[in-house]
Amino acid sequence: MGRSEKKPTERLIVALDYPAWIDAEQLVRLLPEVEYFKVGLELYLASRGEAVARLRELGKKVFLDLKFHDIPNTVAQASVQAVAQGAAIFNVHAGGGRKMMEQAVQAARAKAAELGVATPLVIAVTVLTSFDEAGLQELGFAQGIEKSVENFARLAEGAGMDGVVASPREIGLIRAVCRPDFKIICPGVRPAWAAVNDQKRITTPREAIRQGADYLVVGRPITAAADPREAAQKVLEEIKEAL
Ligand code: C5P
């Protein structure tokens, strides 16, 4: 399917950063138009994993954002569980290496085939956007953030991964080295009318889509809005205009 054939609702992922399922559920019920929700470590642990099943029962698709990073066998087994729980998208750290990523993809495909369900998108985290150059140098990555993002993206693509999580500002450099249908999921998105919060290098939904983002992860501009449904509709409208 070409880029513009995907509907805006197939591109927006609302981040459910809540300490309890009951809070997340309230928000989900306010947003009938939204198809995709992101469950991260906080909600996953707070709900003892239940958030995923509950979202599936509500007919929603889940981006399971647990960023696996361990030895290949352990990550492969975790990937099997991500598929079994019905994640549509899940992620692992590219820093776990080629073998770890290859095994995550293979395990996810095998489990999906066994269950007769669609294989989820298996996505790599490159360099966390919380890093600055000094922080990365400290880890021994002398080549800097941009080069590291590029290397991790290439490695992820070579390992059979479906795409990466990246800052909207990194889209161009990833598109330059990876195949055209390599998926890019972008957090750090802020509509012009929303508060910036603690995000630093932000981009509007319009700009991120125009740059070539496949999915946008939006949290507080929707979840903390006085009228979350109206906020989500405004973001969807902006995505539609940009396509
Ligand atoms: O509320 P906000 O829109 O900032 O939420 C963005 C979501 O995306 C949060 O769940 C955050 O943890 C996540 N995220 C991010 N930057 C990254 C990776 C993930 O903001 N580089």
CSV table of N, CA and C in Angstrom, one decimal, residues 88-207:
chain,number,residue,atom,x,y,z
A,88,ALA,N,0.4,-5.4,17.8
A,88,ALA,CA,0.5,-5.1,16.4
A,88,ALA,C,1.8,-4.6,16.0
A,89,ILE,N,2.5,-4.0,17.0
A,89,ILE,CA,3.8,-3.4,16.9
A,89,ILE,C,4.6,-3.7,18.2
A,90,PHE,N,5.8,-4.1,18.2
A,90,PHE,CA,6.6,-4.1,19.4
A,90,PHE,C,8.1,-3.7,19.0
A,91,ASN,N,8.9,-3.4,20.0
A,91,ASN,CA,10.2,-2.9,19.7
A,91,ASN,C,11.3,-3.6,20.6
A,92,VAL,N,12.5,-3.5,20.0
A,92,VAL,CA,13.7,-4.0,20.7
A,92,VAL,C,14.8,-2.9,20.5
A,93,HIS,N,15.8,-3.0,21.3
A,93,HIS,CA,17.0,-2.0,21.1
A,93,HIS,C,17.9,-2.5,20.0
A,94,ALA,N,18.2,-1.7,19.0
A,94,ALA,CA,19.1,-2.1,18.0
A,94,ALA,C,20.5,-2.4,18.6
A,95,GLY,N,20.8,-1.8,19.8
A,95,GLY,CA,22.0,-2.0,20.5
A,95,GLY,C,22.2,-3.4,20.9
A,96,GLY,N,21.1,-4.2,20.9
A,96,GLY,CA,21.2,-5.6,21.3
A,96,GLY,C,21.9,-6.4,20.2
A,97,GLY,N,22.1,-5.8,19.0
A,97,GLY,CA,22.9,-6.5,18.0
A,97,GLY,C,22.1,-7.2,16.9
A,98,ARG,N,22.8,-7.5,15.8
A,98,ARG,CA,22.2,-8.2,14.7
A,98,ARG,C,21.5,-9.5,15.1
A,99,LYS,N,22.2,-10.3,15.8
A,99,LYS,CA,21.7,-11.7,16.1
A,99,LYS,C,20.4,-11.6,16.9
A,100,MET,N,20.4,-10.6,17.9
A,100,MET,CA,19.2,-10.5,18.7
A,100,MET,C,18.0,-10.0,17.9
A,101,MET,N,18.3,-9.1,17.0
A,101,MET,CA,17.2,-8.6,16.1
A,101,MET,C,16.7,-9.7,15.2
A,102,GLU,N,17.6,-10.4,14.6
A,102,GLU,CA,17.2,-11.5,13.6
A,102,GLU,C,16.3,-12.5,14.3
A,103,GLN,N,16.7,-12.9,15.6
A,103,GLN,CA,16.0,-13.9,16.3
A,103,GLN,C,14.6,-13.4,16.7
A,104,ALA,N,14.6,-12.0,17.1
A,104,ALA,CA,13.3,-11.5,17.5
A,104,ALA,C,12.3,-11.5,16.3
A,105,VAL,N,12.8,-11.2,15.1
A,105,VAL,CA,11.9,-11.2,13.9
A,105,VAL,C,11.5,-12.6,13.6
A,106,GLN,N,12.5,-13.5,13.6
A,106,GLN,CA,12.1,-14.9,13.2
A,106,GLN,C,11.1,-15.5,14.2
A,107,ALA,N,11.3,-15.2,15.5
A,107,ALA,CA,10.4,-15.8,16.5
A,107,ALA,C,9.0,-15.2,16.4
A,108,ALA,N,9.0,-13.9,16.1
A,108,ALA,CA,7.7,-13.2,15.9
A,108,ALA,C,6.9,-13.8,14.7
A,109,ARG,N,7.7,-14.0,13.6
A,109,ARG,CA,7.0,-14.5,12.4
A,109,ARG,C,6.5,-15.9,12.6
A,110,ALA,N,7.3,-16.8,13.3
A,110,ALA,CA,7.0,-18.2,13.5
A,110,ALA,C,5.7,-18.2,14.4
A,111,LYS,N,5.7,-17.4,15.4
A,111,LYS,CA,4.5,-17.5,16.4
A,111,LYS,C,3.3,-17.0,15.7
A,112,ALA,N,3.4,-15.9,14.9
A,112,ALA,CA,2.2,-15.4,14.2
A,112,ALA,C,1.7,-16.4,13.2
A,113,ALA,N,2.6,-17.1,12.5
A,113,ALA,CA,2.2,-18.2,11.6
A,113,ALA,C,1.4,-19.3,12.3
A,114,GLU,N,2.0,-19.7,13.5
A,114,GLU,CA,1.4,-20.7,14.3
A,114,GLU,C,0.0,-20.4,14.7
A,115,LEU,N,-0.2,-19.1,15.1
A,115,LEU,CA,-1.5,-18.6,15.6
A,115,LEU,C,-2.4,-18.2,14.5
A,116,GLY,N,-1.9,-18.1,13.2
A,116,GLY,CA,-2.7,-17.6,12.1
A,116,GLY,C,-3.1,-16.2,12.2
A,117,VAL,N,-2.2,-15.3,12.8
A,117,VAL,CA,-2.5,-13.9,12.9
A,117,VAL,C,-1.4,-13.1,12.1
A,118,ALA,N,-1.7,-11.8,11.9
A,118,ALA,CA,-0.8,-11.0,11.1
A,118,ALA,C,0.5,-10.9,11.9
A,119,THR,N,1.7,-10.9,11.3
A,119,THR,CA,2.9,-10.7,12.0
A,119,THR,C,3.0,-9.2,12.4
A,120,PRO,N,3.4,-9.0,13.7
A,120,PRO,CA,3.5,-7.6,14.1
A,120,PRO,C,4.7,-6.9,13.4
A,121,LEU,N,4.7,-5.6,13.4
A,121,LEU,CA,5.9,-4.9,13.0
A,121,LEU,C,6.9,-5.0,14.1
A,122,VAL,N,8.1,-5.4,13.8
A,122,VAL,CA,9.1,-5.5,14.8
A,122,VAL,C,10.1,-4.3,14.5
A,123,ILE,N,10.1,-3.4,15.5
A,123,ILE,CA,10.8,-2.1,15.3
A,123,ILE,C,12.0,-1.9,16.2
A,124,ALA,N,13.0,-1.3,15.7
A,124,ALA,CA,14.2,-1.1,16.5
A,124,ALA,C,14.3,0.4,17.1
A,125,VAL,N,14.8,0.4,18.3
A,125,VAL,CA,15.1,1.7,18.9
A,125,VAL,C,16.6,2.0,18.6
A,126,THR,N,16.9,3.1,18.0
A,126,THR,CA,18.3,3.4,17.6
A,126,THR,C,19.0,4.1,18.8
A,127,VAL,N,19.1,5.4,18.8
A,127,VAL,CA,19.7,6.1,19.9
A,127,VAL,C,18.5,6.9,20.6
A,128,LEU,N,18.3,6.6,21.9
A,128,LEU,CA,17.2,7.3,22.6
A,128,LEU,C,17.4,8.8,22.5
A,129,THR,N,16.3,9.5,22.3
A,129,THR,CA,16.4,10.9,22.1
A,129,THR,C,16.8,11.7,23.3
A,130,SER,N,16.8,11.0,24.5
A,130,SER,CA,17.3,11.6,25.7
A,130,SER,C,18.8,11.8,25.7
A,131,PHE,N,19.5,11.1,24.8
A,131,PHE,CA,20.9,11.3,24.7
A,131,PHE,C,21.3,12.6,24.1
A,132,ASP,N,22.4,13.2,24.6
A,132,ASP,CA,23.1,14.3,23.9
A,132,ASP,C,24.4,13.7,23.5
A,133,GLU,N,25.2,14.5,22.7
A,133,GLU,CA,26.5,14.0,22.2
A,133,GLU,C,27.4,13.6,23.4
A,134,ALA,N,27.4,14.4,24.5
A,134,ALA,CA,28.3,14.0,25.6
A,134,ALA,C,28.0,12.7,26.2
A,135,GLY,N,26.7,12.5,26.4
A,135,GLY,CA,26.2,11.2,26.9
A,135,GLY,C,26.6,10.0,26.1
A,136,LEU,N,26.5,10.2,24.8
A,136,LEU,CA,26.8,9.1,23.9
A,136,LEU,C,28.3,8.8,23.8
A,137,GLN,N,29.1,9.9,23.9
A,137,GLN,CA,30.6,9.8,23.9
A,137,GLN,C,31.0,9.0,25.1
A,138,GLU,N,30.3,9.3,26.2
A,138,GLU,CA,30.6,8.6,27.5
A,138,GLU,C,30.5,7.1,27.4
A,139,LEU,N,29.6,6.6,26.5
A,139,LEU,CA,29.4,5.2,26.3
A,139,LEU,C,30.4,4.6,25.3
A,140,GLY,N,31.2,5.5,24.7
A,140,GLY,CA,32.2,5.0,23.7
A,140,GLY,C,31.8,5.1,22.3
A,141,PHE,N,30.6,5.8,22.0
A,141,PHE,CA,30.2,6.0,20.6
A,141,PHE,C,30.8,7.3,20.1
A,142,ALA,N,32.1,7.2,19.7
A,142,ALA,CA,32.8,8.4,19.3
A,142,ALA,C,32.3,9.1,18.1
A,143,GLN,N,31.5,8.3,17.3
A,143,GLN,CA,31.1,8.8,16.0
A,143,GLN,C,29.9,9.8,16.1
A,144,GLY,N,29.3,10.0,17.2
A,144,GLY,CA,28.3,11.0,17.4
A,144,GLY,C,26.9,10.4,17.1
A,145,ILE,N,25.9,11.2,17.4
A,145,ILE,CA,24.5,10.7,17.3
A,145,ILE,C,24.0,10.4,15.9
A,146,GLU,N,24.2,11.3,15.0
A,146,GLU,CA,23.7,11.1,13.6
A,146,GLU,C,24.3,9.8,13.0
A,147,LYS,N,25.6,9.7,13.1
A,147,LYS,CA,26.2,8.5,12.5
A,147,LYS,C,25.8,7.2,13.2
A,148,SER,N,25.6,7.3,14.5
A,148,SER,CA,25.1,6.1,15.3
A,148,SER,C,23.7,5.7,14.9
A,149,VAL,N,22.8,6.7,14.7
A,149,VAL,CA,21.5,6.5,14.3
A,149,VAL,C,21.5,5.8,12.9
A,150,GLU,N,22.3,6.3,12.0
A,150,GLU,CA,22.4,5.7,10.7
A,150,GLU,C,22.9,4.3,10.8
A,151,ASN,N,24.0,4.0,11.6
A,151,ASN,CA,24.5,2.7,11.7
A,151,ASN,C,23.5,1.7,12.3
A,152,PHE,N,22.8,2.1,13.3
A,152,PHE,CA,21.8,1.3,14.0
A,152,PHE,C,20.6,1.0,13.0
A,153,ALA,N,20.2,2.0,12.2
A,153,ALA,CA,19.1,1.8,11.3
A,153,ALA,C,19.5,0.8,10.2
A,154,ARG,N,20.7,1.0,9.7
A,154,ARG,CA,21.2,0.0,8.7
A,154,ARG,C,21.3,-1.4,9.2
A,155,LEU,N,21.8,-1.5,10.4
A,155,LEU,CA,21.9,-2.8,11.0
A,155,LEU,C,20.6,-3.5,11.2
A,156,ALA,N,19.6,-2.6,11.7
A,156,ALA,CA,18.2,-3.1,11.9
A,156,ALA,C,17.6,-3.6,10.6
A,157,GLU,N,17.8,-2.8,9.6
A,157,GLU,CA,17.3,-3.2,8.2
A,157,GLU,C,17.9,-4.5,7.8
A,158,GLY,N,19.2,-4.6,8.0
A,158,GLY,CA,19.9,-5.9,7.5
A,158,GLY,C,19.5,-7.1,8.3
A,159,ALA,N,19.0,-6.8,9.6
A,159,ALA,CA,18.6,-8.0,10.4
A,159,ALA,C,17.1,-8.4,10.2
A,160,GLY,N,16.5,-7.7,9.2
A,160,GLY,CA,15.1,-8.0,8.8
A,160,GLY,C,14.0,-7.3,9.6
A,161,MET,N,14.5,-6.3,10.4
A,161,MET,CA,13.5,-5.5,11.1
A,161,MET,C,12.6,-4.7,10.2
A,162,ASP,N,11.4,-4.3,10.7
A,162,ASP,CA,10.5,-3.6,9.8
A,162,ASP,C,10.7,-2.1,9.8
A,163,GLY,N,11.4,-1.6,10.8
A,163,GLY,CA,11.6,-0.1,10.9
A,163,GLY,C,12.2,0.3,12.2
A,164,VAL,N,12.2,1.6,12.4
A,164,VAL,CA,12.8,2.2,13.6
A,164,VAL,C,11.9,3.2,14.3
A,165,VAL,N,12.2,3.5,15.5
A,165,VAL,CA,11.6,4.6,16.2
A,165,VAL,C,12.7,5.7,16.1
A,166,ALA,N,12.3,6.9,15.7
A,166,ALA,CA,13.2,8.0,15.5
A,166,ALA,C,12.6,9.3,15.7
A,167,SER,N,13.5,10.3,16.0
A,167,SER,CA,13.0,11.7,16.1
A,167,SER,C,12.7,12.1,14.7
A,168,PRO,N,11.7,13.0,14.6
A,168,PRO,CA,11.3,13.5,13.2
A,168,PRO,C,12.5,14.1,12.5
A,169,ARG,N,13.4,14.6,13.3
A,169,ARG,CA,14.6,15.3,12.7
A,169,ARG,C,15.6,14.3,12.0
A,170,GLU,N,15.4,13.0,12.4
A,170,GLU,CA,16.3,12.0,11.8
A,170,GLU,C,15.7,11.2,10.6
A,171,ILE,N,14.5,11.6,10.2
A,171,ILE,CA,13.9,10.9,9.1
A,171,ILE,C,14.7,10.9,7.8
A,172,GLY,N,15.2,12.1,7.5
A,172,GLY,CA,16.0,12.3,6.3
A,172,GLY,C,17.2,11.4,6.2
A,173,LEU,N,17.9,11.3,7.3
A,173,LEU,CA,19.2,10.5,7.3
A,173,LEU,C,18.9,9.0,7.3
A,174,ILE,N,17.7,8.6,7.8
A,174,ILE,CA,17.3,7.2,7.8
A,174,ILE,C,16.8,6.8,6.4
A,175,ARG,N,16.0,7.7,5.8
A,175,ARG,CA,15.5,7.5,4.5
A,175,ARG,C,16.7,7.4,3.5
A,176,ALA,N,17.8,8.1,3.7
A,176,ALA,CA,18.9,8.1,2.8
A,176,ALA,C,19.6,6.8,2.8
A,177,VAL,N,19.6,6.0,3.9
A,177,VAL,CA,20.3,4.7,3.9
A,177,VAL,C,19.5,3.5,4.0
A,178,CYS,N,18.2,3.6,4.2
A,178,CYS,CA,17.3,2.4,4.3
A,178,CYS,C,16.3,2.3,3.2
A,179,ARG,N,15.8,1.1,2.9
A,179,ARG,CA,14.8,0.9,1.8
A,179,ARG,C,13.6,1.8,2.1
A,180,PRO,N,12.9,2.2,1.0
A,180,PRO,CA,11.8,3.1,1.1
A,180,PRO,C,10.6,2.7,2.0
A,181,ASP,N,10.4,1.4,2.1
A,181,ASP,CA,9.3,1.0,2.9
A,181,ASP,C,9.7,0.6,4.3
A,182,PHE,N,10.9,1.0,4.7
A,182,PHE,CA,11.4,0.8,6.1
A,182,PHE,C,10.5,1.8,6.9
A,183,LYS,N,9.8,1.3,8.0
A,183,LYS,CA,8.9,2.1,8.7
A,183,LYS,C,9.6,3.0,9.7
A,184,ILE,N,9.1,4.3,9.8
A,184,ILE,CA,9.7,5.2,10.8
A,184,ILE,C,8.5,5.7,11.7
A,185,ILE,N,8.7,5.4,13.0
A,185,ILE,CA,7.7,5.8,14.0
A,185,ILE,C,8.3,7.0,14.8
A,186,CYS,N,7.6,8.1,14.8
A,186,CYS,CA,8.1,9.3,15.4
A,186,CYS,C,7.4,9.8,16.6
A,187,PRO,N,8.0,9.8,17.8
A,187,PRO,CA,7.5,10.5,19.0
A,187,PRO,C,8.1,12.0,18.9
A,188,GLY,N,7.9,12.7,19.9
A,188,GLY,CA,8.4,14.1,19.9
A,188,GLY,C,7.6,15.0,19.0
A,189,VAL,N,6.3,14.6,18.8
A,189,VAL,CA,5.4,15.4,17.9
A,189,VAL,C,4.6,16.3,18.7
A,190,ARG,N,4.5,17.6,18.3
A,190,ARG,CA,3.7,18.6,19.0
A,190,ARG,C,3.0,19.4,18.0
A,191,PRO,N,1.6,19.4,18.1
A,191,PRO,CA,0.9,20.3,17.2
A,191,PRO,C,1.2,21.8,17.7
A,192,ALA,N,1.0,22.7,16.8
A,192,ALA,CA,1.4,24.1,17.1
A,192,ALA,C,0.6,24.6,18.3
A,193,TRP,N,-0.6,24.1,18.5
A,193,TRP,CA,-1.5,24.6,19.6
A,193,TRP,C,-1.2,23.9,20.9
A,194,ALA,N,-0.3,22.9,21.0
A,194,ALA,CA,-0.1,22.2,22.2
A,194,ALA,C,1.1,22.6,23.0
A,195,ALA,N,1.1,22.3,24.3
A,195,ALA,CA,2.3,22.6,25.2
A,195,ALA,C,3.4,21.7,24.8
A,196,VAL,N,4.6,22.2,24.9
A,196,VAL,CA,5.9,21.5,24.5
A,196,VAL,C,6.2,20.4,25.6
A,197,ASN,N,5.8,20.6,26.8
A,197,ASN,CA,6.2,19.7,28.0
A,197,ASN,C,7.7,19.6,28.0
A,198,ASP,N,8.2,18.3,28.3
A,198,ASP,CA,9.7,18.1,28.4
A,198,ASP,C,10.3,17.7,27.1
A,199,GLN,N,9.5,17.7,26.0
A,199,GLN,CA,10.1,17.3,24.7
A,199,GLN,C,11.0,18.5,24.2
A,200,LYS,N,12.2,18.2,23.6
A,200,LYS,CA,13.1,19.3,23.3
A,200,LYS,C,13.0,19.5,21.7
A,201,ARG,N,13.4,18.5,21.0
A,201,ARG,CA,13.5,18.7,19.5
A,201,ARG,C,12.1,18.2,18.9
A,202,ILE,N,11.2,19.2,18.9
A,202,ILE,CA,9.8,18.8,18.5
A,202,ILE,C,9.5,19.2,17.0
A,203,THR,N,8.5,18.5,16.5
A,203,THR,CA,8.1,18.8,15.1
A,203,THR,C,6.6,18.7,15.1
A,204,THR,N,5.9,19.5,14.3
A,204,THR,CA,4.4,19.3,14.2
A,204,THR,C,4.0,18.1,13.5
A,205,PRO,N,2.8,17.6,13.7
A,205,PRO,CA,2.3,16.4,12.9
A,205,PRO,C,2.5,16.6,11.4
A,206,ARG,N,2.1,17.8,11.0
A,206,ARG,CA,2.1,18.1,9.5
A,206,ARG,C,3.6,17.9,9.0
A,207,GLU,N,4.5,18.5,9.7
A,207,GLU,CA,5.9,18.5,9.3
A,207,GLU,C,6.5,17.1,9.4
